[in-house]
XYZ file of C-alpha atoms in Angstrom:
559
model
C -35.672 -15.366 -14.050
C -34.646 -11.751 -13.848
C -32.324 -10.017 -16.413
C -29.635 -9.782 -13.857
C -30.267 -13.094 -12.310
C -29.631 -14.296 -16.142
C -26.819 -12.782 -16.812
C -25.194 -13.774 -13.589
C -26.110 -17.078 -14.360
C -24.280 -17.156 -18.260
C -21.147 -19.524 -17.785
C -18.051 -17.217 -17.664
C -15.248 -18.154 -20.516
C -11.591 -19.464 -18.997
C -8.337 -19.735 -19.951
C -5.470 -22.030 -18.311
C -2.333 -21.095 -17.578
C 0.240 -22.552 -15.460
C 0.978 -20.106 -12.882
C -2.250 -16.486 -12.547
C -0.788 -13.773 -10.630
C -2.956 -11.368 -9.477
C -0.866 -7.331 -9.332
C 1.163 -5.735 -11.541
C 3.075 -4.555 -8.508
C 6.823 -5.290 -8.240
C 6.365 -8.425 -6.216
C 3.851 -9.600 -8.867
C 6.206 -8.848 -11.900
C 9.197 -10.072 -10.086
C 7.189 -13.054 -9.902
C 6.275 -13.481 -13.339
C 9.617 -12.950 -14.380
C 11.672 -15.300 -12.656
C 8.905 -17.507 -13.735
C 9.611 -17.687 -17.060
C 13.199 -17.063 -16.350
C 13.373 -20.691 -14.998
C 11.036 -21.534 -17.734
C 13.856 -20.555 -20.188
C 16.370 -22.116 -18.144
C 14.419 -25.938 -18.398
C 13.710 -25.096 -22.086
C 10.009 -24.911 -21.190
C 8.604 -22.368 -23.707
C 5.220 -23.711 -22.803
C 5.311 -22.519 -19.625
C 2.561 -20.258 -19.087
C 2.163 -17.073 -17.064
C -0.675 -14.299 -16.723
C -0.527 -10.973 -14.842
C -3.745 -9.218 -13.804
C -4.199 -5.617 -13.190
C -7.208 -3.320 -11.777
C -5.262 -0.257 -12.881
C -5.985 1.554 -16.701
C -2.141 0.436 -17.340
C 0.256 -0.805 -15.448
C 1.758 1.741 -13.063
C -1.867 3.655 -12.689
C -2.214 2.130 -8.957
C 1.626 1.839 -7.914
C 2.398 4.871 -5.150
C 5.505 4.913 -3.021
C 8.463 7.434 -2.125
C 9.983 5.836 -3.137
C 13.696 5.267 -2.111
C 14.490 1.746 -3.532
C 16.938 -0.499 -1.916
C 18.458 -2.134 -5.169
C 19.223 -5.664 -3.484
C 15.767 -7.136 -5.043
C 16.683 -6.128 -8.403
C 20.219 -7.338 -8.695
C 18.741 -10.747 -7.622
C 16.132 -10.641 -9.954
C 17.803 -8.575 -13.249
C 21.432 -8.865 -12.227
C 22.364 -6.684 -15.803
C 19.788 -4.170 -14.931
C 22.638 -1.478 -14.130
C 23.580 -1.693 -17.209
C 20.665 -0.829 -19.154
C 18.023 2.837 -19.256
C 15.977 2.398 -16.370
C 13.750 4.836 -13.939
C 16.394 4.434 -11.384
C 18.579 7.483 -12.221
C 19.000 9.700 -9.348
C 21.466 8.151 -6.565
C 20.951 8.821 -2.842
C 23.790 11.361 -2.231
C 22.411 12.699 1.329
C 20.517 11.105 3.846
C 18.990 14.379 6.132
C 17.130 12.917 9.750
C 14.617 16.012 11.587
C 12.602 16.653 14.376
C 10.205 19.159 13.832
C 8.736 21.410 16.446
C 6.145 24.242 16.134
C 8.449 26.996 15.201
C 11.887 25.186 14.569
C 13.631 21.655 13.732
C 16.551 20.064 15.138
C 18.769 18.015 12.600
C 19.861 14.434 14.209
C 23.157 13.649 13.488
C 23.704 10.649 11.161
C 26.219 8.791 12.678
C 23.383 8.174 15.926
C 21.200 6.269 12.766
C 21.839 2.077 13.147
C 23.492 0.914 9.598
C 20.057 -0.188 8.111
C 18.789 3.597 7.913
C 21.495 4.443 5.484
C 20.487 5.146 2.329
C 23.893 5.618 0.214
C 23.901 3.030 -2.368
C 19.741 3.281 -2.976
C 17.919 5.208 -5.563
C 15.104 7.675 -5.908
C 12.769 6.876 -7.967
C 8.906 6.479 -9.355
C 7.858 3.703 -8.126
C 4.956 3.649 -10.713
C 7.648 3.656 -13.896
C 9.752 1.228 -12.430
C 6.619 -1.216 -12.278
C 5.875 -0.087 -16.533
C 9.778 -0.734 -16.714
C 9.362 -4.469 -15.250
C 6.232 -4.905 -16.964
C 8.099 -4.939 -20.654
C 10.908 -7.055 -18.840
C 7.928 -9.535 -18.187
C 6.696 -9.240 -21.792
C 9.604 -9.658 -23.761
C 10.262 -13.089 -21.595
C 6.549 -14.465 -22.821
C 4.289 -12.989 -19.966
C 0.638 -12.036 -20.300
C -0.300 -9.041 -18.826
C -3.989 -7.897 -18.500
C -4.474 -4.552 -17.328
C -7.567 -3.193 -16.432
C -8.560 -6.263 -15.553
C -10.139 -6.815 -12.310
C -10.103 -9.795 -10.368
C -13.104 -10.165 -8.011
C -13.945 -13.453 -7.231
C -11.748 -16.527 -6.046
C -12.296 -19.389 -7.384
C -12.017 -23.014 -5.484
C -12.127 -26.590 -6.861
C -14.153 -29.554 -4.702
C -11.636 -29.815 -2.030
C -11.701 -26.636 -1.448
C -7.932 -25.300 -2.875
C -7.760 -22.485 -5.343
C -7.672 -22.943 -8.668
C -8.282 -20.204 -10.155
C -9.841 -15.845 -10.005
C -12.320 -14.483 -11.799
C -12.110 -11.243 -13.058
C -15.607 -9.430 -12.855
C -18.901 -8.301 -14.765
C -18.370 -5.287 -17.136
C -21.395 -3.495 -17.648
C -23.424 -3.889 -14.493
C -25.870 -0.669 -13.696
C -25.979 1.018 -10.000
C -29.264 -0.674 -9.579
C -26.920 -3.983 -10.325
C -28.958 -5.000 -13.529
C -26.943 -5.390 -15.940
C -26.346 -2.595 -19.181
C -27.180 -3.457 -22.792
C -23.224 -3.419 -22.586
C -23.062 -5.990 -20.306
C -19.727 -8.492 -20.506
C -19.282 -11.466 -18.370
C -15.993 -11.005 -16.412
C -13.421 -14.251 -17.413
C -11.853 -17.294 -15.250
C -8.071 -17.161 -15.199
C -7.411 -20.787 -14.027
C -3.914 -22.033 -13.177
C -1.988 -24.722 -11.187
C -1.232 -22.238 -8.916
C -2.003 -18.685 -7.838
C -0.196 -15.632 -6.583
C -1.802 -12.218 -4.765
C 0.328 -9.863 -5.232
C -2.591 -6.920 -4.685
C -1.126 -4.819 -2.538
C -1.608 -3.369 0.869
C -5.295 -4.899 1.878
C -6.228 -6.143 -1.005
C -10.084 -7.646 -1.392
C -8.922 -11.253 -2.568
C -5.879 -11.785 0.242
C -8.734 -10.368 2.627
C -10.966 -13.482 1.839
C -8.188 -15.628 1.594
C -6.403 -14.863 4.687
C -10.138 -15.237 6.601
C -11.205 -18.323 4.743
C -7.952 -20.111 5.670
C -7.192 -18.465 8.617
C -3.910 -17.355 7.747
C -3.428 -14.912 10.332
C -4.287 -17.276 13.007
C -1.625 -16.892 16.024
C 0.137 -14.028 14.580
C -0.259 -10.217 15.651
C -3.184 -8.201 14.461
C -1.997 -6.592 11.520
C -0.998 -3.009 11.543
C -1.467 0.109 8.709
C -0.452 3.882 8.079
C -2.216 6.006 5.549
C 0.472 7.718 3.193
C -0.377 10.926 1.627
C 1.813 12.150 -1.692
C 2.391 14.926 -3.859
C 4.829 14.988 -6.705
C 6.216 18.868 -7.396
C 8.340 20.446 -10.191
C 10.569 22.871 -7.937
C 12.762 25.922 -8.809
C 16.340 24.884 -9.591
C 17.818 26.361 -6.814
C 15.961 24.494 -4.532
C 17.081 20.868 -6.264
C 19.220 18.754 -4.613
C 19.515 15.412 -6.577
C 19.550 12.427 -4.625
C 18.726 13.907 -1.219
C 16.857 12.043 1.106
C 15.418 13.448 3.729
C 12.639 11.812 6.815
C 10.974 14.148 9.267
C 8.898 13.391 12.595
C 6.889 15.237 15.542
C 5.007 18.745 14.038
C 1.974 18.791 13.258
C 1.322 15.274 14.987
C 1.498 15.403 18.632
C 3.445 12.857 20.679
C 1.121 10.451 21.048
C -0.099 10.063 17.360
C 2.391 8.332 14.950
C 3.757 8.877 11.328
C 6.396 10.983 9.267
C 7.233 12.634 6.648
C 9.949 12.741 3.587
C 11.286 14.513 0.720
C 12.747 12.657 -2.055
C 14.877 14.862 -4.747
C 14.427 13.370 -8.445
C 16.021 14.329 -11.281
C 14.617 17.229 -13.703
C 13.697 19.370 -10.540
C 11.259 17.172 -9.028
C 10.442 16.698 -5.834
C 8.563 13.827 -3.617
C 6.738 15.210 -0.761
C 5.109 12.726 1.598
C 3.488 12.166 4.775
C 2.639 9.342 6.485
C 0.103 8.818 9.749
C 0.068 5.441 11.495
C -4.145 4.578 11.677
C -3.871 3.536 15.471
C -4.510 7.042 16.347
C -7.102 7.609 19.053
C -8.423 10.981 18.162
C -11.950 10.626 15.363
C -11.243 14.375 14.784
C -7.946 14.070 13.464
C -7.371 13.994 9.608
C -4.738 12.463 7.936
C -4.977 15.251 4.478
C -5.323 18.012 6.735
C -2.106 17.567 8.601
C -0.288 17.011 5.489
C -1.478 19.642 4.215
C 0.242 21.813 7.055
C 2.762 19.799 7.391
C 3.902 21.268 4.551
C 3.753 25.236 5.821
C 6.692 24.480 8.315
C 9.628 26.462 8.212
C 12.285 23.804 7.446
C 9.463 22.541 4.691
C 7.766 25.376 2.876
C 11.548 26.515 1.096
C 11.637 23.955 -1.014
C 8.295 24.529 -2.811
C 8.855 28.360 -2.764
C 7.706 28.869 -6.928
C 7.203 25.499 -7.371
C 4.170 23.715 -9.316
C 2.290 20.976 -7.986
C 2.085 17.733 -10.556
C 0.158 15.154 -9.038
C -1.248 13.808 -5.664
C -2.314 10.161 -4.304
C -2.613 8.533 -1.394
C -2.665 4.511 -0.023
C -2.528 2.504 2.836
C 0.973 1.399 4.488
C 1.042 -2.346 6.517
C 3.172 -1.575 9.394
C 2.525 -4.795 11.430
C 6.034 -6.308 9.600
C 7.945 -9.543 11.349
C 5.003 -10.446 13.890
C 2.053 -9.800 12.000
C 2.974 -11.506 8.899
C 0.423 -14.066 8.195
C 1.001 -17.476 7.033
C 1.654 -16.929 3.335
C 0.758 -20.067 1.419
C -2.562 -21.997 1.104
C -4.112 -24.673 -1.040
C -3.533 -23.365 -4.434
C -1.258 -20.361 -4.073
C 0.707 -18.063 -1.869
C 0.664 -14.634 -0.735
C 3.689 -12.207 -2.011
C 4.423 -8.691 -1.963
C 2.527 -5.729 0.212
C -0.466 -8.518 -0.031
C 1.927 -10.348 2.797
C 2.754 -7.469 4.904
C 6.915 -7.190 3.884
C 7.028 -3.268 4.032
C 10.216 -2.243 6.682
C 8.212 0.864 8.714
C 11.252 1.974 10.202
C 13.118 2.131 6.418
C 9.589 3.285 5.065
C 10.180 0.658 2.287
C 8.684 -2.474 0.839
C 9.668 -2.462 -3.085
C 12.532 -4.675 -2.299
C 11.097 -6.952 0.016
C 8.370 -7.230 -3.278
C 10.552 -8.304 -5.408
C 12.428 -10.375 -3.127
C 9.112 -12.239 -1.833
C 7.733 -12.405 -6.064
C 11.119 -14.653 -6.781
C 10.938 -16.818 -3.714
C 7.355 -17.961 -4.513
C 8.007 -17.870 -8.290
C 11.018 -20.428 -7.694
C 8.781 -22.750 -5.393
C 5.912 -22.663 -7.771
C 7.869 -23.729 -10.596
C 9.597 -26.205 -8.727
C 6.161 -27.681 -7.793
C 4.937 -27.599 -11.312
C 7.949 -29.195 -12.410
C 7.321 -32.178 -9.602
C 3.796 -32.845 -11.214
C 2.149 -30.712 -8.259
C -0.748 -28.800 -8.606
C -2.954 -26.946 -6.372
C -1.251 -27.963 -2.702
C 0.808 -25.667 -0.610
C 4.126 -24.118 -1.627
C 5.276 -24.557 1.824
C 8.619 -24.738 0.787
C 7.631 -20.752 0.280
C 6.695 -20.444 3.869
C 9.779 -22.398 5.476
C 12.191 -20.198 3.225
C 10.665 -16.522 3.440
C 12.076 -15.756 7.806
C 15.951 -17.146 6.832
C 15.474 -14.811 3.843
C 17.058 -11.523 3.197
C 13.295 -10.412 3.792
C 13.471 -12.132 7.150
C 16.540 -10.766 8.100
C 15.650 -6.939 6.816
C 11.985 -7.588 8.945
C 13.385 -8.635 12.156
C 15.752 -6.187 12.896
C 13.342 -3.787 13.160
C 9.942 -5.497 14.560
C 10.053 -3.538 17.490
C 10.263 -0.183 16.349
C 6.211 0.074 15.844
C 5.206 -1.564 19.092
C 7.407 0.684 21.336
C 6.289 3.832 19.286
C 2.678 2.646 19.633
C 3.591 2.029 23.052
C 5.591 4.994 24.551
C 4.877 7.738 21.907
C 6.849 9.389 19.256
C 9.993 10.979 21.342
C 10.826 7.917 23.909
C 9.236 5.235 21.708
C 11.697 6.414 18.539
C 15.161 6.787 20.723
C 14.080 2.955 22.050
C 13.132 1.913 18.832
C 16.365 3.050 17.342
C 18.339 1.279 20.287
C 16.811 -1.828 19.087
C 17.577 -1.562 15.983
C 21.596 -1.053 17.082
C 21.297 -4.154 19.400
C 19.670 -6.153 16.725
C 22.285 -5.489 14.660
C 24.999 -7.238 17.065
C 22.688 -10.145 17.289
C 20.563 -9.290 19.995
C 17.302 -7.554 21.393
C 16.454 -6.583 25.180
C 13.203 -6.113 24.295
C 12.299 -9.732 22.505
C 9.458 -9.352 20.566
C 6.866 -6.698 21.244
C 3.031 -7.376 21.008
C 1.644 -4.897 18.771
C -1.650 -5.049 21.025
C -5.101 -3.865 19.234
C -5.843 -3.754 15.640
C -6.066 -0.099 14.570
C -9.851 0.018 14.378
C -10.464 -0.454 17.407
C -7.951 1.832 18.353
C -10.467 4.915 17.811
C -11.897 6.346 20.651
C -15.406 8.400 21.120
C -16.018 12.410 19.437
C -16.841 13.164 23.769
C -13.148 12.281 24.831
C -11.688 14.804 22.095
C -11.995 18.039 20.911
C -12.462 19.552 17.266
C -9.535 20.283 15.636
C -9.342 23.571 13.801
C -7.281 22.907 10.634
C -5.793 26.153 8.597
C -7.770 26.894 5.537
C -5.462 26.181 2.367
C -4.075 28.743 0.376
C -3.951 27.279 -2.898
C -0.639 27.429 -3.209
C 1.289 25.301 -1.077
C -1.986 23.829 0.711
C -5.089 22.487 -0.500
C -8.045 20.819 -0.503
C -9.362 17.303 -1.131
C -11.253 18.031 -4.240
C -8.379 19.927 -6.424
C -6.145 17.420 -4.932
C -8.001 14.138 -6.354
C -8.165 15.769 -9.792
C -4.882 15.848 -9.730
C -4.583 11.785 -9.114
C -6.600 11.629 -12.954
C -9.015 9.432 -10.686
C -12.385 8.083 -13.096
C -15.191 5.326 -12.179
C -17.623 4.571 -14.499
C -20.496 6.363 -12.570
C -23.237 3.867 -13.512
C -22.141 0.496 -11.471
C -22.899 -0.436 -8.181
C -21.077 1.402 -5.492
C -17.770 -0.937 -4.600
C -17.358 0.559 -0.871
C -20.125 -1.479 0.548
C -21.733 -0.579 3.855
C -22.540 -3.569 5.202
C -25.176 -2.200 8.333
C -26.835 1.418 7.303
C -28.048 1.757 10.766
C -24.855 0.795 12.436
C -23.219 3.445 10.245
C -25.347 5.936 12.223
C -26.026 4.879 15.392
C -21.847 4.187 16.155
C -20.064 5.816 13.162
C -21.983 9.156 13.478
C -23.406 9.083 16.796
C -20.307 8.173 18.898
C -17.371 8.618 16.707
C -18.543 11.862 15.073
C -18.292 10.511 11.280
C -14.409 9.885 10.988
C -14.638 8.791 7.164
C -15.020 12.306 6.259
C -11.977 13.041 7.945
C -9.768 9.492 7.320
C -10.935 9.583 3.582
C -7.998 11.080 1.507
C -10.109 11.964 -1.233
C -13.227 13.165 -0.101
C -15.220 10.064 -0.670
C -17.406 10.137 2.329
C -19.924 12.619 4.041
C -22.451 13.050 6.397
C -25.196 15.629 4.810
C -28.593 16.794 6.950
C -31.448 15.975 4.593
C -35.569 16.439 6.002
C -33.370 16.944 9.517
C -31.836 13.448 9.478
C -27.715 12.908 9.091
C -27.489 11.030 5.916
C -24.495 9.292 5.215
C -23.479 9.450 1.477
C -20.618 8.023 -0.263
C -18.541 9.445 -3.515
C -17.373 6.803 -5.191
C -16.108 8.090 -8.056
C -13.589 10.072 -5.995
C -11.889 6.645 -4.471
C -8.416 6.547 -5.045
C -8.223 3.264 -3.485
C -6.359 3.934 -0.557
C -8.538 1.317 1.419
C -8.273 3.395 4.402
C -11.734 2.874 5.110
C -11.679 -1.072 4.953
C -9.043 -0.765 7.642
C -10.411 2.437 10.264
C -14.071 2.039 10.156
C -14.430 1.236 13.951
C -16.965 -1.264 13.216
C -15.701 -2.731 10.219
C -18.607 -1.762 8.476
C -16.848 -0.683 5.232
C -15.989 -3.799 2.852
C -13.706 -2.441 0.040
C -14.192 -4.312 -3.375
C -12.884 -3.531 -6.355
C -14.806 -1.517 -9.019
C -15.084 -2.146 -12.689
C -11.499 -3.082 -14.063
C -9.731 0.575 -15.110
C -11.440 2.386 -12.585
C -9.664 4.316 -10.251
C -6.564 6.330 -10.181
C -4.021 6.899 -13.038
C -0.829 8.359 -11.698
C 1.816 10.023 -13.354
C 5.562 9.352 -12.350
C 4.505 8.383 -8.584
């Protein structure tokens, strides 16, 4: 037996608990709090709850806006108002543009339907409002793990999940493992939630192995791009809220763009591309990057410093494509289910909101003697929801976009959204058609585009940009962005497509390099920031993300 095949084969320690949730994300806390909020309530102190996290601390992963829509937190923390939070800046103006080359034309709010209002939300860090909840959780008797990956599911005999494993630390590049070497730990429980986030590598396997999204719509993503800046104070306008579309994507490729006013002169910028674009030549960065140069843009960052950049994926597929969310053993909550609102560009609230409904049918199971079934009760309840209702009013605005491009497919879309809000739709409910892989068409129907070098001071590149995400792998374990066919890679990805991970990849994390004459396809890891763009666009599916050594990754600040 080989060292590595030895080490693989040392039994892993475990630890029981009643309820594992895997994410420190807001549906993921949520859930562990109203966990042992009922525990309180049936004077269980035994009850017990764990929280997993891939992140260096809680927060280090978490990137949105955001603009959060309160409602899940006055469900959840009804005296949270009352108490120092991160949500301290008010929306006091919502702004709606159209940008063209050279100008922008301001749409007039009262045209918006009710549910694009934004008077009575907050901006805020996402990422501190997670480290916020996260001491919430604590001080009610939760375990929280960060830095702590889990990697593995684990099933019992009949095939129901009973527990995750979090994995190996200390496992070379060559996958032998290091005189460091650490087995990773089972975190068993009656029941388990995957609250990972926006394609997540366990809900992946999960949602395959059970066949959770059989019948529904493919499943749909948008890459969003962010940068957090500190901004002269003349140019600071607490609690505005403003949402951009058209320049620099043309009318046939989706996504938008905001700017989010903090407090203390700080300033979201964002910019969001849906990943059914056609075009292999197209980057996502780059056309941030100049999205920011427009005139009704570039003002606001006049003198300003940038802070901190990041980038993730989006699910966009909302009402239709969410999959079935419980199986034997546990439930899907969160961005791990697909709840984010793509016309509202928000999914915090719908989080927290889906964390408490499986939290209260999970305890109610326990409490019934049940163990490792399905929390259908969770599945019935989640479409006469407040998450139902703030899903289906807008389920058609991505199809018809998709469908009939950004300037007719937005003034339909937004006519849906009026008629769904008197009770009705003309349109039903739109098929969102192919998943956005194979959405990508060949390098010989398009031509280059010719992207504006940047300037280093309101545009730039990948490299400067990652450092500024505080982004760190251990550089000696096996490479988690697995190619599953090499010559596949080169033959399709290269050959017809004209190597669109260099140009999808956020962070630089993928490139094709000429070595003895041959293209060579080589992959950074250490620059992932976990965006999972890749996993998603690859027109083969030949990418599998996993997740890296627990810690690894991104650390961001205030995002």
């Amino acid at each position: 037996m080989t060292d590595d095949t030895q080490a693989a084969a040392e039994p892993r320690e475990s630890m029981e608990f009643d309820v594992v949730i895997v994410g420190a994300g807001p549906a993921g806390l949520s859930a562990a709090i109203r966990l042992r909020q009922l525990a309180a309530e049936a004077g269980r102190d035994d009850f017990s709850v764990v929280v997993l996290e891939k992140g260096a601390e809680v927060g280090a992963h978490i990137l949105s806006g955001a603009v959060v829509d309160p409602i899940g937190l006055d469900a959840l923390l009804p005296e949270w108002r009352n108490e120092d939070t991160p949500l301290k800046t008010a929306v006091t103006e919502d702004r709606f543009l159209y940008l063209g080359p050279s100008g922008s034309l301001r749409l007039p709010n009262f045209l918006m339907p009710p549910l694009m209002n934004n008077h009575g939300n907050f901006v805020a860090s996402l990422g501190n409002v997670t480290r916020w909840m996260a001491e919430k959780a604590e001080a009610l008797g939760v375990e929280i793990y960060p830095g702590f990956a889990a990697s593995e599911i684990l099933y019992d005999e009949k095939g129901a999940v009973r527990g995750v494993a979090t994995g190996d630390m200390g496992i070379g590049k060559d996958g032998a493992p290091k005189p460091a070497h650490e087995r990773g730990m089972e975190l068993l429980g009656k029941y388990v939630l995957i609250g990972e986030g926006v394609r997540g590598s366990l809900a992946k396997q999960l949602i395959a192995n059970f066949k959770l999204d059989e019948g529904k719509e493919p499943q749909k993503f948008g890459i969003g791009l962010k940068e957090l800046w500190e901004v002269k104070p003349e140019n600071h306008k607490p609690g505005l809220v403003q949402h951009s579309f058209g320049w620099p994507l043309d009318n046939r490729t989706g996504g938008g763009s905001f700017l989010y006013h903090l407090e203390d002169n700080q300033v979201a910028v964002g910019f969001v591309v849906h990943l059914n674009y056609k075009n292999p030549y197209l980057s996502p960065f780059e056309e941030f990057q100049r999205f920011k140069t427009h005139l009704a843009i570039a003002p606001t960052f006049a003198g300003g410093k940038r802070l901190s950049y990041g980038a993730r994926a989006i699910s966009e597929g909302g009402w239709q494509s969410v999959p079935k969310l419980c199986f034997p053993g546990g439930a899907l909550i969160g961005c791990s289910a697909g709840f984010v609102n793509v016309a509202r560009i928000k999914g915090s609230h719908n989080a927290v909101l889906s964390g408490k409904l499986a939290a209260e049918h999970a305890f109610a199971a326990i409490s019934e003697g049940r163990a490792q079934d399905e929390l259908s009760g969770y599945e019935a309840a989640w479409r006469a929801s407040e998450i139902g209702n703030d899903l289906k009013k807008v389920r058609n605005v991505k199809p018809l976009w998709s469908r009939f491009g950004t300037l007719l497919g937005i003034v339909l879309g937004g006519f849906d959204m009026w008629t769904n809000t008197l009770g009705f739709s003309l349109f039903g409910t739109r098929s969102h058609g192919k998943p956005d892989f194979a959405t990508l068409e060949p390098a010989s129907r398009h031509s280059k585009i010719d992207y504006p070098k940047p300037d280093g001071v309101l545009s730039f590149d990948r490299l400067s940009s990652v450092f500024l995400s505080n982004t760190n792998h251990e550089e000696d374990q096996p490479v988690h962005l697995q190619v599953l066919d090499p010559a596949l890679q080169k033959s399709s990805e290269h050959d017809v497509f004209a190597g669109p991970s260099a140009r999808y990849c956020p962070a630089g994390v993928y490139e094709w390099v000429e070595e003895g004459g041959e293209p060579t396809f080589v992959i950074n890891a250490q620059n992932c920031v976990h965006c999972k763009t890749c996993d998603i666009k690859d027109p083969n599916q030949n990418i599998n993300w996993t997740v890296p050594e627990g810690g690894g990754g991104p650390v961001y600040p205030n995002m």
